[in-house]
Short mmCIF file of C-alpha atoms in Angstrom, two decimals:
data_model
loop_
_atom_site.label_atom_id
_atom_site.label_comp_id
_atom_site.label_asym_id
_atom_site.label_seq_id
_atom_site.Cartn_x
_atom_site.Cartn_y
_atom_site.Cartn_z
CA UNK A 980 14.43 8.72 -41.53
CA UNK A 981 10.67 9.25 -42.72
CA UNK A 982 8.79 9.16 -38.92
CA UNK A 983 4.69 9.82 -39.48
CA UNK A 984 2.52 9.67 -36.96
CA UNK A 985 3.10 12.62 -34.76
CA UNK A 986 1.30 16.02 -35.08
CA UNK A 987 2.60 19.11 -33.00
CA UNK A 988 1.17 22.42 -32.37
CA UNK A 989 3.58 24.67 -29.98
CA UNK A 990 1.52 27.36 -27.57
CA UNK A 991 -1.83 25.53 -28.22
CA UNK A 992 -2.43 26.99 -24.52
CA UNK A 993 -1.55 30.59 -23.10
CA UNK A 994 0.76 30.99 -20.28
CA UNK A 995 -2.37 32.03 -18.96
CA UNK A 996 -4.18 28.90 -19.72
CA UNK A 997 -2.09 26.53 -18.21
CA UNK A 998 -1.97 28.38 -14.99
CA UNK A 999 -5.65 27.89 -15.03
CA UNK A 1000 -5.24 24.35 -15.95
CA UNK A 1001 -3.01 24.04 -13.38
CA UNK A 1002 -4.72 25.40 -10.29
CA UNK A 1003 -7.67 23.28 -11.57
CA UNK A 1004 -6.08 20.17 -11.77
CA UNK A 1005 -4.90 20.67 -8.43
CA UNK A 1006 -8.20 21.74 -6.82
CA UNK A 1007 -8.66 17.52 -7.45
CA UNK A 1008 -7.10 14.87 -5.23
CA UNK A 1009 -4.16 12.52 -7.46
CA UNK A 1010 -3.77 8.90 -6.91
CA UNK A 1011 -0.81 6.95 -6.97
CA UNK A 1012 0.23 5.56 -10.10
CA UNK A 1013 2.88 3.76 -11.59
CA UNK A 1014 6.88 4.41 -11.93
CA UNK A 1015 6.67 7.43 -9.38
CA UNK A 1016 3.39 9.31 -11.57
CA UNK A 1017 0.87 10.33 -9.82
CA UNK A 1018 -3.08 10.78 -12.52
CA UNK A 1019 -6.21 11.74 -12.01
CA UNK A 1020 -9.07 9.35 -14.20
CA UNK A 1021 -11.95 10.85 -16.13
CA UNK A 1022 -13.09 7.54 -17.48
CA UNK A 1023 -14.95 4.76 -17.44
CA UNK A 1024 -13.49 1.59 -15.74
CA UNK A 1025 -11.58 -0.54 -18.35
CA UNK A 1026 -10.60 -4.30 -17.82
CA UNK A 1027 -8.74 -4.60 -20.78
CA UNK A 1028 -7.87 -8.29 -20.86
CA UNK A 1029 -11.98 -8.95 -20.33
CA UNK A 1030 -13.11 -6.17 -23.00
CA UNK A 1031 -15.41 -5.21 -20.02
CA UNK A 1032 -16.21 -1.37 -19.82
CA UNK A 1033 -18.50 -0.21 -16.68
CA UNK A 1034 -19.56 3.39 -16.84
CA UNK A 1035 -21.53 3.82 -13.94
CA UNK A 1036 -18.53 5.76 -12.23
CA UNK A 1037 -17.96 8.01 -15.02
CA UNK A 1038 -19.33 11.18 -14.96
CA UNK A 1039 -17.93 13.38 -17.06
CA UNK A 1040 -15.14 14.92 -18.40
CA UNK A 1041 -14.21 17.81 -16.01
CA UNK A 1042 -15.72 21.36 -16.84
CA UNK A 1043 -12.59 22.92 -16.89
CA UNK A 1044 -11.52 21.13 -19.89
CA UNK A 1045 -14.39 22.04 -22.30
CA UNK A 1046 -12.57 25.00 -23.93
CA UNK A 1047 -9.68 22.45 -24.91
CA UNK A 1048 -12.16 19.69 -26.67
CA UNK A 1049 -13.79 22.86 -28.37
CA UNK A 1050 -10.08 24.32 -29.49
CA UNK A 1051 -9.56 20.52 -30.34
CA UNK A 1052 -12.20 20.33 -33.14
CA UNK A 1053 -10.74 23.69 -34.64
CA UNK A 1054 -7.46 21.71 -35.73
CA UNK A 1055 -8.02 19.77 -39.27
CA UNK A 1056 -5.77 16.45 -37.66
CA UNK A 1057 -8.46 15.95 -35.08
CA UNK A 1058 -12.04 16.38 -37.27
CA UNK A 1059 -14.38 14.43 -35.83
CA UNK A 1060 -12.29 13.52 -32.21
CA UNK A 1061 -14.61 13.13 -29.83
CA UNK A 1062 -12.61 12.40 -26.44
CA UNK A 1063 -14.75 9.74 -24.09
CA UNK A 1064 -11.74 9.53 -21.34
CA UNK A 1065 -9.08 12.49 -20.05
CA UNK A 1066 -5.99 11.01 -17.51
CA UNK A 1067 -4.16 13.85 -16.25
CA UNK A 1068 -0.41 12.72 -15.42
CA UNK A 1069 1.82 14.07 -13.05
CA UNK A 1070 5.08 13.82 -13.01
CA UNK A 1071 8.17 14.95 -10.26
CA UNK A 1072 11.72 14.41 -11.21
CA UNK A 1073 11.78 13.90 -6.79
CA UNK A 1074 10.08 10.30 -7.45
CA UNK A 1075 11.69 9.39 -10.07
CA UNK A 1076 8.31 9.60 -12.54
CA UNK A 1077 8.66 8.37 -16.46
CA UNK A 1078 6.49 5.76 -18.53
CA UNK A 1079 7.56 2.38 -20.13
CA UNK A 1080 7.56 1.95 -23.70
CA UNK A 1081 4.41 0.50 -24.36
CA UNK A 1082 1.28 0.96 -26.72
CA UNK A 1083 -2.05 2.33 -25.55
CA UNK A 1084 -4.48 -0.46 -25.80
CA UNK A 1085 -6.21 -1.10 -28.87
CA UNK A 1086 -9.25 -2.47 -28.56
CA UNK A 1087 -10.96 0.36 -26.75
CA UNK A 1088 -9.10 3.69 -27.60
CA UNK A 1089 -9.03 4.46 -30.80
CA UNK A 1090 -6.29 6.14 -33.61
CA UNK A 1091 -5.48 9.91 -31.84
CA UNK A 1092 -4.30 9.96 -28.41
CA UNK A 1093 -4.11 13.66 -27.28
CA UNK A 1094 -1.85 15.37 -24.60
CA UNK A 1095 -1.40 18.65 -23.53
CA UNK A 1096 1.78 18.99 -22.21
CA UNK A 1097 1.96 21.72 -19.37
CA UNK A 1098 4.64 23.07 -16.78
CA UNK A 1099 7.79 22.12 -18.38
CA UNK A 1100 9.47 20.81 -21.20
CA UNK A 1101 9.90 16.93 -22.38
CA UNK A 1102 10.89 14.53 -24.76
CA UNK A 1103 8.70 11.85 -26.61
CA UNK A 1104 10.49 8.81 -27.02
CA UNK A 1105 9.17 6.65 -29.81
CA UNK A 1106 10.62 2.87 -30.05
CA UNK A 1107 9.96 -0.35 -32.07
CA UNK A 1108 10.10 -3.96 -31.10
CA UNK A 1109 11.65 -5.20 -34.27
CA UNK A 1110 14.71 -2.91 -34.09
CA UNK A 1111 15.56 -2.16 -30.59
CA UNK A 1112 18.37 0.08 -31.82
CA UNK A 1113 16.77 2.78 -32.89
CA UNK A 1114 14.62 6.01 -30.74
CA UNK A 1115 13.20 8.32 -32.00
CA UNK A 1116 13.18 11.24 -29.59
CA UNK A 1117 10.22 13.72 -30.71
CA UNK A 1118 11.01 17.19 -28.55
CA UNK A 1119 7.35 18.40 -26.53
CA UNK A 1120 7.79 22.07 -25.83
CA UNK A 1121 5.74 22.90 -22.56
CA UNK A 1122 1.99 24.18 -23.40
CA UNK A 1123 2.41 22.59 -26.72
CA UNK A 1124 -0.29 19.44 -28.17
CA UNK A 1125 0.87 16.50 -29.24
CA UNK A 1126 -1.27 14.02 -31.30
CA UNK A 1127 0.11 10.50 -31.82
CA UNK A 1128 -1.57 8.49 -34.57
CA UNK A 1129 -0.92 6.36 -37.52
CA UNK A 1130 2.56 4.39 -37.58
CA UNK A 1131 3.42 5.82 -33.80
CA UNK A 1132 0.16 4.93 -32.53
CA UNK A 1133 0.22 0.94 -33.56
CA UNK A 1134 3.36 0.40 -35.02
CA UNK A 1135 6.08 2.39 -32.35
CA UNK A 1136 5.69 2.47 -28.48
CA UNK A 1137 5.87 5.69 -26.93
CA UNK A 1138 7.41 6.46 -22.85
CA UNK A 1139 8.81 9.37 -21.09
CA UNK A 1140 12.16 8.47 -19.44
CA UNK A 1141 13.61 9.62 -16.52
CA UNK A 1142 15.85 11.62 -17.32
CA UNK A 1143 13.32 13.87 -19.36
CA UNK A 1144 11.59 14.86 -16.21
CA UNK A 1145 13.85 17.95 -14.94
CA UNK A 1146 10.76 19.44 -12.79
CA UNK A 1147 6.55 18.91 -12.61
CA UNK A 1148 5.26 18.13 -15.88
CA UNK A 1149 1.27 17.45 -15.77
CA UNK A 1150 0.48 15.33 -18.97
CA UNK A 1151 -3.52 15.99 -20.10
CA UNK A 1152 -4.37 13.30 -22.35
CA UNK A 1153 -7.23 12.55 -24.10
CA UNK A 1154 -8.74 9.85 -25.83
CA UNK A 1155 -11.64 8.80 -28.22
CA UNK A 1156 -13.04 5.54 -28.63
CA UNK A 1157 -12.46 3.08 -31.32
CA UNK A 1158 -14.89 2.11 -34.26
CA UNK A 1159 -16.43 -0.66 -32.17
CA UNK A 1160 -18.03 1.85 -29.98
CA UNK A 1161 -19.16 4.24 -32.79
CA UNK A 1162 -22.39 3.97 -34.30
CA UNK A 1163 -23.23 0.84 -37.02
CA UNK A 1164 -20.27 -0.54 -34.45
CA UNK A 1165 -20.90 -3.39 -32.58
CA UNK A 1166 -20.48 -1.56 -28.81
CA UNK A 1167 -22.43 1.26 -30.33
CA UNK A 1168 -24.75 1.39 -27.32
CA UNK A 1169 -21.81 1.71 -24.72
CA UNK A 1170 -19.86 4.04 -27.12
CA UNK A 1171 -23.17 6.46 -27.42
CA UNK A 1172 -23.39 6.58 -23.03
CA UNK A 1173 -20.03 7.11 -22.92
CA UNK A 1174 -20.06 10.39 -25.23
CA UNK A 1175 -22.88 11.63 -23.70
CA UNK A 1176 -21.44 11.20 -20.12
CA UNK A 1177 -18.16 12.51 -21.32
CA UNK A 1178 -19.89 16.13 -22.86
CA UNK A 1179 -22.14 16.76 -20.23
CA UNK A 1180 -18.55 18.23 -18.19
CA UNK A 1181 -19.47 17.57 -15.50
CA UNK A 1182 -16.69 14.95 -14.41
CA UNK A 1183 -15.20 14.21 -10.88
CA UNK A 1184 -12.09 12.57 -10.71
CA UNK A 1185 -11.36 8.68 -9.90
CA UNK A 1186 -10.02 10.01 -6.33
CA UNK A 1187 -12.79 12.68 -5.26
CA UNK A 1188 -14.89 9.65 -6.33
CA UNK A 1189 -13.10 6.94 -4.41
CA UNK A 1190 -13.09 9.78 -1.03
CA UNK A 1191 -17.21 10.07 -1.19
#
């Protein structure tokens, strides 16, 4: 069956990377999300159902990421990607973490959504409302990148299940905005704070935020 929409690159981070990512990620405090994950926000605050965006408690993306978006623009799939929001993910097969089918909203995040996949290998599974019978299940090596656009961005939903998760995964995702947000776009003003705040680097988390 033709399936477009997903772009993978295997080893787009060292071993010696990711243990850098890794220790990083952990210098930052995780809050509790959903289905057993646990995520760290680098983001403005979304109400989604309002179309509301506040970014006074976005400051960044983190430093530590800044050789990724640079590696990023290198890769012909991603020209022009400019990433305005980075969740880091964890999951642990000892609470149970996956994700729910679903689609990543619309309105603000645009085409590419962009996830390093670190610490151990997962699965990608790719679903559609009009024929519940079929998944697709797209492999995601660890410390390989995954981009999901086109067809599986609006047309398939996307989880992780449970069973995927055999030990800690951390999930980097990244995310630009949409063409409402861009310049001649009707947000334009919003969308040009937001990349500013998100390329200066010098992001704190959602829960070192939350503790000061």
């Amino acid at each position: 069956m033709e399936y477009p929409g997903i772009f993978l690159k295997e080893e787009f981070v060292s071993a010696e990377e990711e243990e850098f990512l890794t220790k990083q990620i952990d210098m930052s405090p995780f809050v509790d999300s959903q289905s057993g994950r646990r995520k760290q926000d680098y983001g403005p605050k979304v109400n989604f159902k309002k179309q509301k965006v506040k970014c006074s408690a976005f400051t960044g993306l983190p430093g530590f990421s800044k050789f990724l978006v640079d590696r990023l623009a290198s890769i012909p799939e991603l020209s022009g990607f400019v990433p305005v929001e980075l969740c880091n993910l964890e999951y642990e097969p000892s609470r149970g973490a996956a994700i729910d089918a679903h689609f990543d909203d619309f309105w603000i995040w645009g085409e590419r959504l962009v996830t390093v996949n670190l610490l151990s290998d997962t699965y990608l599974s790719m679903s559609l409302e009009t024929n519940p019978g079929i998944e697709v299940r797209v492999p995601l090596p660890r410390r390989s990148l995954v981009v999901v656009h086109g067809p599986a961005r609006y047309q398939w939903k996307h989880a992780i299940h449970r069973q995927d998760i055999q030990s800690r995964r951390l999930a980097m995702t990244f995310r630009e905005p949409t063409v409402e947000f861009l310049p001649g776009g009707p947000r334009s003003d919003i969308g040009d704070q937001l990349i500013r705040t998100a390329l200066s680097f010098q992001g704190i988390s959602v829960g070192e935020t939350s503790d000061r």
